[in-house]
PDB file of N, CA and C in Angstrom:
ATOM      1  N   HIS A   1     -12.624  10.483  -4.341  1.00 54.00           N
ATOM      2  CA  HIS A   1     -13.692  10.896  -5.208  1.00 54.00           C
ATOM      3  C   HIS A   1     -13.809  12.417  -5.270  1.00 54.00           C
ATOM      4  N   GLU A   2     -13.595  13.041  -4.104  1.00 65.00           N
ATOM      5  CA  GLU A   2     -13.725  14.521  -4.085  1.00 65.00           C
ATOM      6  C   GLU A   2     -12.680  15.175  -4.929  1.00 65.00           C
ATOM      7  N   GLU A   3     -11.478  14.582  -4.980  1.00 67.00           N
ATOM      8  CA  GLU A   3     -10.405  15.123  -5.799  1.00 67.00           C
ATOM      9  C   GLU A   3     -10.827  15.122  -7.263  1.00 67.00           C
ATOM     10  N   PHE A   4     -11.422  14.020  -7.732  1.00 64.00           N
ATOM     11  CA  PHE A   4     -11.815  13.947  -9.142  1.00 64.00           C
ATOM     12  C   PHE A   4     -12.977  14.914  -9.437  1.00 64.00           C
ATOM     13  N   GLN A   5     -13.931  15.032  -8.471  1.00 65.00           N
ATOM     14  CA  GLN A   5     -15.038  15.912  -8.697  1.00 65.00           C
ATOM     15  C   GLN A   5     -14.611  17.371  -8.700  1.00 65.00           C
ATOM     16  N   ARG A   6     -13.618  17.713  -7.891  1.00 70.00           N
ATOM     17  CA  ARG A   6     -13.068  19.077  -7.885  1.00 70.00           C
ATOM     18  C   ARG A   6     -12.331  19.394  -9.214  1.00 70.00           C
ATOM     19  N   SER A   7     -11.649  18.382  -9.708  1.00 69.00           N
ATOM     20  CA  SER A   7     -10.830  18.625 -10.917  1.00 69.00           C
ATOM     21  C   SER A   7     -11.700  18.696 -12.182  1.00 69.00           C
ATOM     22  N   ASN A   8     -12.901  18.100 -12.160  1.00 69.00           N
ATOM     23  CA  ASN A   8     -13.759  18.170 -13.350  1.00 69.00           C
ATOM     24  C   ASN A   8     -15.196  18.063 -12.909  1.00 69.00           C
ATOM     25  N   PRO A   9     -15.837  19.222 -12.677  1.00 69.00           N
ATOM     26  CA  PRO A   9     -17.238  19.176 -12.231  1.00 69.00           C
ATOM     27  C   PRO A   9     -18.243  18.708 -13.249  1.00 69.00           C
ATOM     28  N   LYS A  10     -17.821  18.646 -14.547  1.00 78.00           N
ATOM     29  CA  LYS A  10     -18.689  18.185 -15.614  1.00 78.00           C
ATOM     30  C   LYS A  10     -18.351  16.790 -16.022  1.00 78.00           C
ATOM     31  N   LEU A  11     -18.434  15.834 -15.085  1.00 77.00           N
ATOM     32  CA  LEU A  11     -18.094  14.480 -15.377  1.00 77.00           C
ATOM     33  C   LEU A  11     -19.223  13.751 -16.166  1.00 77.00           C
ATOM     34  N   HIS A  12     -18.796  12.767 -16.987  1.00 83.00           N
ATOM     35  CA  HIS A  12     -19.743  11.950 -17.703  1.00 83.00           C
ATOM     36  C   HIS A  12     -20.665  11.242 -16.702  1.00 83.00           C
ATOM     37  N   PRO A  13     -21.918  11.094 -16.994  1.00 84.00           N
ATOM     38  CA  PRO A  13     -22.855  10.452 -16.042  1.00 84.00           C
ATOM     39  C   PRO A  13     -22.414   9.075 -15.610  1.00 84.00           C
ATOM     40  N   VAL A  14     -21.777   8.277 -16.428  1.00 88.00           N
ATOM     41  CA  VAL A  14     -21.317   6.958 -16.035  1.00 88.00           C
ATOM     42  C   VAL A  14     -20.214   7.090 -14.959  1.00 88.00           C
ATOM     43  N   VAL A  15     -19.276   8.011 -15.225  1.00 81.00           N
ATOM     44  CA  VAL A  15     -18.192   8.258 -14.256  1.00 81.00           C
ATOM     45  C   VAL A  15     -18.812   8.751 -12.957  1.00 81.00           C
ATOM     46  N   GLN A  16     -19.747   9.657 -13.031  1.00 81.00           N
ATOM     47  CA  GLN A  16     -20.390  10.190 -11.838  1.00 81.00           C
ATOM     48  C   GLN A  16     -21.080   9.085 -11.053  1.00 81.00           C
ATOM     49  N   SER A  17     -21.683   8.097 -11.760  1.00 86.00           N
ATOM     50  CA  SER A  17     -22.368   7.007 -11.051  1.00 86.00           C
ATOM     51  C   SER A  17     -21.334   6.134 -10.322  1.00 86.00           C
ATOM     52  N   TYR A  18     -20.178   5.884 -10.921  1.00 80.00           N
ATOM     53  CA  TYR A  18     -19.115   5.127 -10.250  1.00 80.00           C
ATOM     54  C   TYR A  18     -18.585   5.869  -9.002  1.00 80.00           C
ATOM     55  N   LEU A  19     -18.460   7.175  -9.136  1.00 80.00           N
ATOM     56  CA  LEU A  19     -17.971   7.963  -7.982  1.00 80.00           C
ATOM     57  C   LEU A  19     -19.004   7.953  -6.931  1.00 80.00           C
ATOM     58  N   SER A  20     -20.279   8.023  -7.232  1.00 82.00           N
ATOM     59  CA  SER A  20     -21.357   7.964  -6.199  1.00 82.00           C
ATOM     60  C   SER A  20     -21.290   6.615  -5.473  1.00 82.00           C
ATOM     61  N   TRP A  21     -21.128   5.516  -6.302  1.00 81.00           N
ATOM     62  CA  TRP A  21     -21.028   4.187  -5.655  1.00 81.00           C
ATOM     63  C   TRP A  21     -19.828   4.125  -4.701  1.00 81.00           C
ATOM     64  N   ALA A  22     -18.669   4.645  -5.165  1.00 76.00           N
ATOM     65  CA  ALA A  22     -17.465   4.627  -4.336  1.00 76.00           C
ATOM     66  C   ALA A  22     -17.693   5.407  -3.042  1.00 76.00           C
ATOM     67  N   GLU A  23     -18.396   6.520  -3.147  1.00 79.00           N
ATOM     68  CA  GLU A  23     -18.638   7.295  -1.935  1.00 79.00           C
ATOM     69  C   GLU A  23     -19.440   6.513  -0.889  1.00 79.00           C
ATOM     70  N   GLN A  24     -20.328   5.670  -1.359  1.00 80.00           N
ATOM     71  CA  GLN A  24     -21.111   4.853  -0.420  1.00 80.00           C
ATOM     72  C   GLN A  24     -20.295   3.643   0.039  1.00 80.00           C
ATOM     73  N   ALA A  25     -19.570   2.968  -0.881  1.00 74.00           N
ATOM     74  CA  ALA A  25     -18.801   1.810  -0.495  1.00 74.00           C
ATOM     75  C   ALA A  25     -17.598   2.162   0.371  1.00 74.00           C
ATOM     76  N   TYR A  26     -17.011   3.289   0.120  1.00 75.00           N
ATOM     77  CA  TYR A  26     -15.761   3.702   0.854  1.00 75.00           C
ATOM     78  C   TYR A  26     -15.998   5.042   1.497  1.00 75.00           C
ATOM     79  N   SER A  27     -17.018   5.088   2.376  1.00 78.00           N
ATOM     80  CA  SER A  27     -17.345   6.341   3.098  1.00 78.00           C
ATOM     81  C   SER A  27     -16.211   6.733   4.036  1.00 78.00           C
ATOM     82  N   PRO A  28     -16.283   7.966   4.507  1.00 79.00           N
ATOM     83  CA  PRO A  28     -15.219   8.432   5.413  1.00 79.00           C
ATOM     84  C   PRO A  28     -14.940   7.452   6.544  1.00 79.00           C
ATOM     85  N   GLY A  29     -13.652   7.101   6.682  1.00 78.00           N
ATOM     86  CA  GLY A  29     -13.243   6.070   7.664  1.00 78.00           C
ATOM     87  C   GLY A  29     -13.086   4.735   7.059  1.00 78.00           C
ATOM     88  N   ASN A  30     -13.595   4.500   5.865  1.00 75.00           N
ATOM     89  CA  ASN A  30     -13.507   3.230   5.175  1.00 75.00           C
ATOM     90  C   ASN A  30     -12.765   3.342   3.858  1.00 75.00           C
ATOM     91  N   GLU A  31     -12.002   4.379   3.687  1.00 75.00           N
ATOM     92  CA  GLU A  31     -11.306   4.600   2.421  1.00 75.00           C
ATOM     93  C   GLU A  31     -10.242   3.532   2.178  1.00 75.00           C
ATOM     94  N   LEU A  32      -9.915   3.285   0.914  1.00 74.00           N
ATOM     95  CA  LEU A  32      -8.889   2.334   0.598  1.00 74.00           C
ATOM     96  C   LEU A  32      -7.519   2.881   1.002  1.00 74.00           C
ATOM     97  N   VAL A  33      -7.347   4.168   0.846  1.00 77.00           N
ATOM     98  CA  VAL A  33      -6.110   4.866   1.290  1.00 77.00           C
ATOM     99  C   VAL A  33      -6.497   6.169   1.938  1.00 77.00           C
ATOM    100  N   LYS A  34      -5.666   6.735   2.700  1.00 74.00           N
ATOM    101  CA  LYS A  34      -5.840   8.026   3.340  1.00 74.00           C
ATOM    102  C   LYS A  34      -5.018   9.052   2.572  1.00 74.00           C
ATOM    103  N   LEU A  35      -5.652  10.141   2.171  1.00 73.00           N
ATOM    104  CA  LEU A  35      -4.962  11.232   1.487  1.00 73.00           C
ATOM    105  C   LEU A  35      -5.003  12.425   2.416  1.00 73.00           C
ATOM    106  N   ALA A  36      -3.807  12.894   2.798  1.00 71.00           N
ATOM    107  CA  ALA A  36      -3.716  14.038   3.685  1.00 71.00           C
ATOM    108  C   ALA A  36      -4.396  15.260   3.022  1.00 71.00           C
ATOM    109  N   ASP A  37      -4.972  16.095   3.775  1.00 71.00           N
ATOM    110  CA  ASP A  37      -5.653  17.302   3.291  1.00 71.00           C
ATOM    111  C   ASP A  37      -4.763  18.106   2.337  1.00 71.00           C
ATOM    112  N   GLU A  38      -3.490  18.163   2.676  1.00 68.00           N
ATOM    113  CA  GLU A  38      -2.577  18.953   1.888  1.00 68.00           C
ATOM    114  C   GLU A  38      -2.092  18.198   0.653  1.00 68.00           C
ATOM    115  N   GLY A  39      -2.446  16.906   0.544  1.00 71.00           N
ATOM    116  CA  GLY A  39      -1.985  16.103  -0.570  1.00 71.00           C
ATOM    117  C   GLY A  39      -2.764  16.371  -1.818  1.00 71.00           C
ATOM    118  N   SER A  40      -2.187  16.148  -2.973  1.00 78.00           N
ATOM    119  CA  SER A  40      -2.809  16.317  -4.277  1.00 78.00           C
ATOM    120  C   SER A  40      -2.422  15.198  -5.159  1.00 78.00           C
ATOM    121  N   LEU A  41      -3.363  14.672  -5.919  1.00 76.00           N
ATOM    122  CA  LEU A  41      -3.003  13.572  -6.845  1.00 76.00           C
ATOM    123  C   LEU A  41      -2.238  14.103  -8.048  1.00 76.00           C
ATOM    124  N   GLU A  42      -1.970  15.380  -8.055  1.00 82.00           N
ATOM    125  CA  GLU A  42      -1.112  15.940  -9.120  1.00 82.00           C
ATOM    126  C   GLU A  42       0.338  15.997  -8.717  1.00 82.00           C
ATOM    127  N   ASP A  43       0.595  15.640  -7.425  1.00 83.00           N
ATOM    128  CA  ASP A  43       1.940  15.660  -6.874  1.00 83.00           C
ATOM    129  C   ASP A  43       2.480  14.263  -6.897  1.00 83.00           C
ATOM    130  N   LYS A  44       3.649  14.069  -7.541  1.00 85.00           N
ATOM    131  CA  LYS A  44       4.250  12.733  -7.724  1.00 85.00           C
ATOM    132  C   LYS A  44       4.480  12.051  -6.373  1.00 85.00           C
ATOM    133  N   GLY A  45       4.991  12.797  -5.372  1.00 86.00           N
ATOM    134  CA  GLY A  45       5.288  12.207  -4.102  1.00 86.00           C
ATOM    135  C   GLY A  45       4.034  11.686  -3.378  1.00 86.00           C
ATOM    136  N   THR A  46       2.917  12.453  -3.522  1.00 85.00           N
ATOM    137  CA  THR A  46       1.666  12.026  -2.945  1.00 85.00           C
ATOM    138  C   THR A  46       1.140  10.750  -3.631  1.00 85.00           C
ATOM    139  N   VAL A  47       1.284  10.756  -4.966  1.00 85.00           N
ATOM    140  CA  VAL A  47       0.781   9.568  -5.713  1.00 85.00           C
ATOM    141  C   VAL A  47       1.566   8.330  -5.300  1.00 85.00           C
ATOM    142  N   ILE A  48       2.883   8.465  -5.123  1.00 85.00           N
ATOM    143  CA  ILE A  48       3.715   7.321  -4.695  1.00 85.00           C
ATOM    144  C   ILE A  48       3.244   6.812  -3.335  1.00 85.00           C
ATOM    145  N   LYS A  49       2.994   7.708  -2.423  1.00 85.00           N
ATOM    146  CA  LYS A  49       2.517   7.298  -1.077  1.00 85.00           C
ATOM    147  C   LYS A  49       1.135   6.602  -1.162  1.00 85.00           C
ATOM    148  N   VAL A  50       0.249   7.140  -1.986  1.00 84.00           N
ATOM    149  CA  VAL A  50      -1.055   6.530  -2.184  1.00 84.00           C
ATOM    150  C   VAL A  50      -0.945   5.145  -2.753  1.00 84.00           C
ATOM    151  N   LEU A  51      -0.091   4.970  -3.782  1.00 85.00           N
ATOM    152  CA  LEU A  51       0.095   3.644  -4.379  1.00 85.00           C
ATOM    153  C   LEU A  51       0.668   2.666  -3.395  1.00 85.00           C
ATOM    154  N   GLU A  52       1.641   3.085  -2.596  1.00 85.00           N
ATOM    155  CA  GLU A  52       2.208   2.184  -1.600  1.00 85.00           C
ATOM    156  C   GLU A  52       1.193   1.781  -0.561  1.00 85.00           C
ATOM    157  N   GLU A  53       0.301   2.700  -0.229  1.00 83.00           N
ATOM    158  CA  GLU A  53      -0.738   2.364   0.796  1.00 83.00           C
ATOM    159  C   GLU A  53      -1.762   1.425   0.161  1.00 83.00           C
ATOM    160  N   LEU A  54      -2.078   1.659  -1.106  1.00 80.00           N
ATOM    161  CA  LEU A  54      -3.060   0.786  -1.830  1.00 80.00           C
ATOM    162  C   LEU A  54      -2.451  -0.630  -1.951  1.00 80.00           C
ATOM    163  N   ARG A  55      -1.127  -0.690  -2.131  1.00 82.00           N
ATOM    164  CA  ARG A  55      -0.481  -1.999  -2.319  1.00 82.00           C
ATOM    165  C   ARG A  55      -0.613  -2.868  -1.120  1.00 82.00           C
ATOM    166  N   ASN A  56      -0.582  -2.292   0.067  1.00 79.00           N
ATOM    167  CA  ASN A  56      -0.653  -3.036   1.338  1.00 79.00           C
ATOM    168  C   ASN A  56      -1.991  -2.958   1.976  1.00 79.00           C
ATOM    169  N   PRO A  57      -2.608  -4.097   2.383  1.00 67.00           N
ATOM    170  CA  PRO A  57      -3.890  -4.089   2.999  1.00 67.00           C
ATOM    171  C   PRO A  57      -3.921  -3.316   4.320  1.00 67.00           C
ATOM    172  N   ASN A  58      -4.998  -2.629   4.540  1.00 62.00           N
ATOM    173  CA  ASN A  58      -5.198  -1.906   5.788  1.00 62.00           C
ATOM    174  C   ASN A  58      -5.263  -2.896   6.925  1.00 62.00           C
ATOM    175  N   LYS A  59      -4.635  -2.575   8.045  1.00 58.00           N
ATOM    176  CA  LYS A  59      -4.643  -3.459   9.182  1.00 58.00           C
ATOM    177  C   LYS A  59      -6.042  -3.719   9.715  1.00 58.00           C
ATOM    178  N   ALA A  60      -6.955  -2.763   9.461  1.00 53.00           N
ATOM    179  CA  ALA A  60      -8.334  -2.917   9.954  1.00 53.00           C
ATOM    180  C   ALA A  60      -9.119  -3.912   9.166  1.00 53.00           C
ATOM    181  N   CYS A  61      -8.594  -4.357   7.992  1.00 56.00           N
ATOM    182  CA  CYS A  61      -9.344  -5.299   7.161  1.00 56.00           C
ATOM    183  C   CYS A  61      -9.448  -6.675   7.798  1.00 56.00           C
ATOM    184  N   ASN A  62      -8.410  -7.121   8.474  1.00 49.00           N
ATOM    185  CA  ASN A  62      -8.391  -8.427   9.157  1.00 49.00           C
ATOM    186  C   ASN A  62      -8.939  -9.558   8.293  1.00 49.00           C
ATOM    187  N   GLY A  63      -8.402  -9.658   7.069  1.00 55.00           N
ATOM    188  CA  GLY A  63      -8.807 -10.770   6.239  1.00 55.00           C
ATOM    189  C   GLY A  63     -10.124 -10.509   5.469  1.00 55.00           C
ATOM    190  N   GLY A  64     -10.799  -9.399   5.741  1.00 61.00           N
ATOM    191  CA  GLY A  64     -12.038  -9.134   5.053  1.00 61.00           C
ATOM    192  C   GLY A  64     -11.810  -8.205   3.888  1.00 61.00           C
ATOM    193  N   ASP A  65     -10.613  -8.219   3.298  1.00 66.00           N
ATOM    194  CA  ASP A  65     -10.215  -7.315   2.258  1.00 66.00           C
ATOM    195  C   ASP A  65     -10.601  -7.963   0.875  1.00 66.00           C
ATOM    196  N   ALA A  66     -11.656  -7.487   0.234  1.00 66.00           N
ATOM    197  CA  ALA A  66     -12.024  -8.036  -1.036  1.00 66.00           C
ATOM    198  C   ALA A  66     -11.067  -7.758  -2.148  1.00 66.00           C
ATOM    199  N   LEU A  67     -10.215  -6.773  -1.960  1.00 72.00           N
ATOM    200  CA  LEU A  67      -9.240  -6.393  -2.976  1.00 72.00           C
ATOM    201  C   LEU A  67      -7.878  -7.108  -2.845  1.00 72.00           C
ATOM    202  N   LEU A  68      -7.776  -7.902  -1.805  1.00 72.00           N
ATOM    203  CA  LEU A  68      -6.461  -8.454  -1.442  1.00 72.00           C
ATOM    204  C   LEU A  68      -5.706  -9.050  -2.646  1.00 72.00           C
ATOM    205  N   THR A  69      -6.344  -9.902  -3.385  1.00 76.00           N
ATOM    206  CA  THR A  69      -5.634 -10.521  -4.545  1.00 76.00           C
ATOM    207  C   THR A  69      -5.327  -9.544  -5.664  1.00 76.00           C
ATOM    208  N   PHE A  70      -5.980  -8.410  -5.693  1.00 81.00           N
ATOM    209  CA  PHE A  70      -5.795  -7.468  -6.786  1.00 81.00           C
ATOM    210  C   PHE A  70      -4.905  -6.309  -6.422  1.00 81.00           C
ATOM    211  N   ARG A  71      -4.562  -6.158  -5.164  1.00 81.00           N
ATOM    212  CA  ARG A  71      -3.821  -4.964  -4.744  1.00 81.00           C
ATOM    213  C   ARG A  71      -2.473  -4.838  -5.534  1.00 81.00           C
ATOM    214  N   GLU A  72      -1.750  -5.907  -5.622  1.00 84.00           N
ATOM    215  CA  GLU A  72      -0.460  -5.880  -6.336  1.00 84.00           C
ATOM    216  C   GLU A  72      -0.642  -5.568  -7.824  1.00 84.00           C
ATOM    217  N   ILE A  73      -1.685  -6.112  -8.401  1.00 86.00           N
ATOM    218  CA  ILE A  73      -1.986  -5.872  -9.810  1.00 86.00           C
ATOM    219  C   ILE A  73      -2.278  -4.378  -9.995  1.00 86.00           C
ATOM    220  N   PHE A  74      -3.151  -3.807  -9.110  1.00 83.00           N
ATOM    221  CA  PHE A  74      -3.494  -2.409  -9.224  1.00 83.00           C
ATOM    222  C   PHE A  74      -2.237  -1.537  -9.091  1.00 83.00           C
ATOM    223  N   TYR A  75      -1.395  -1.912  -8.106  1.00 83.00           N
ATOM    224  CA  TYR A  75      -0.175  -1.133  -7.868  1.00 83.00           C
ATOM    225  C   TYR A  75       0.734  -1.154  -9.090  1.00 83.00           C
ATOM    226  N   GLN A  76       0.997  -2.343  -9.643  1.00 86.00           N
ATOM    227  CA  GLN A  76       1.871  -2.481 -10.755  1.00 86.00           C
ATOM    228  C   GLN A  76       1.330  -1.754 -11.992  1.00 86.00           C
ATOM    229  N   TRP A  77       0.012  -1.891 -12.243  1.00 85.00           N
ATOM    230  CA  TRP A  77      -0.624  -1.230 -13.412  1.00 85.00           C
ATOM    231  C   TRP A  77      -0.505   0.307 -13.248  1.00 85.00           C
ATOM    232  N   ALA A  78      -0.819   0.803 -12.105  1.00 82.00           N
ATOM    233  CA  ALA A  78      -0.784   2.245 -11.876  1.00 82.00           C
ATOM    234  C   ALA A  78       0.666   2.783 -11.922  1.00 82.00           C
ATOM    235  N   HIS A  79       1.583   2.030 -11.432  1.00 78.00           N
ATOM    236  CA  HIS A  79       2.970   2.374 -11.440  1.00 78.00           C
ATOM    237  C   HIS A  79       3.471   2.523 -12.859  1.00 78.00           C
ATOM    238  N   VAL A  80       3.108   1.614 -13.735  1.00 83.00           N
ATOM    239  CA  VAL A  80       3.512   1.637 -15.111  1.00 83.00           C
ATOM    240  C   VAL A  80       2.868   2.803 -15.876  1.00 83.00           C
ATOM    241  N   MET A  81       1.618   3.083 -15.550  1.00 76.00           N
ATOM    242  CA  MET A  81       0.868   4.160 -16.191  1.00 76.00           C
ATOM    243  C   MET A  81       1.487   5.489 -15.801  1.00 76.00           C
TER     244      MET A  81
END
């Protein structure tokens, strides 16, 4: 969420509300994927790593992963886009 807010500080209120929700649902330590500080979503290599991590459930989820059935769909959609 920080990456998107840095890239466009004048976000539409609806987008901002989704980002605020995501900050609460996926607070530090509970992220869907880890992005290294030096990583950028504008770098193709970083995006590939993020997508691969999103594709595979976090070991800490232990079956409590609400996105489990959608992970492959998200990966394939993002990969095509």
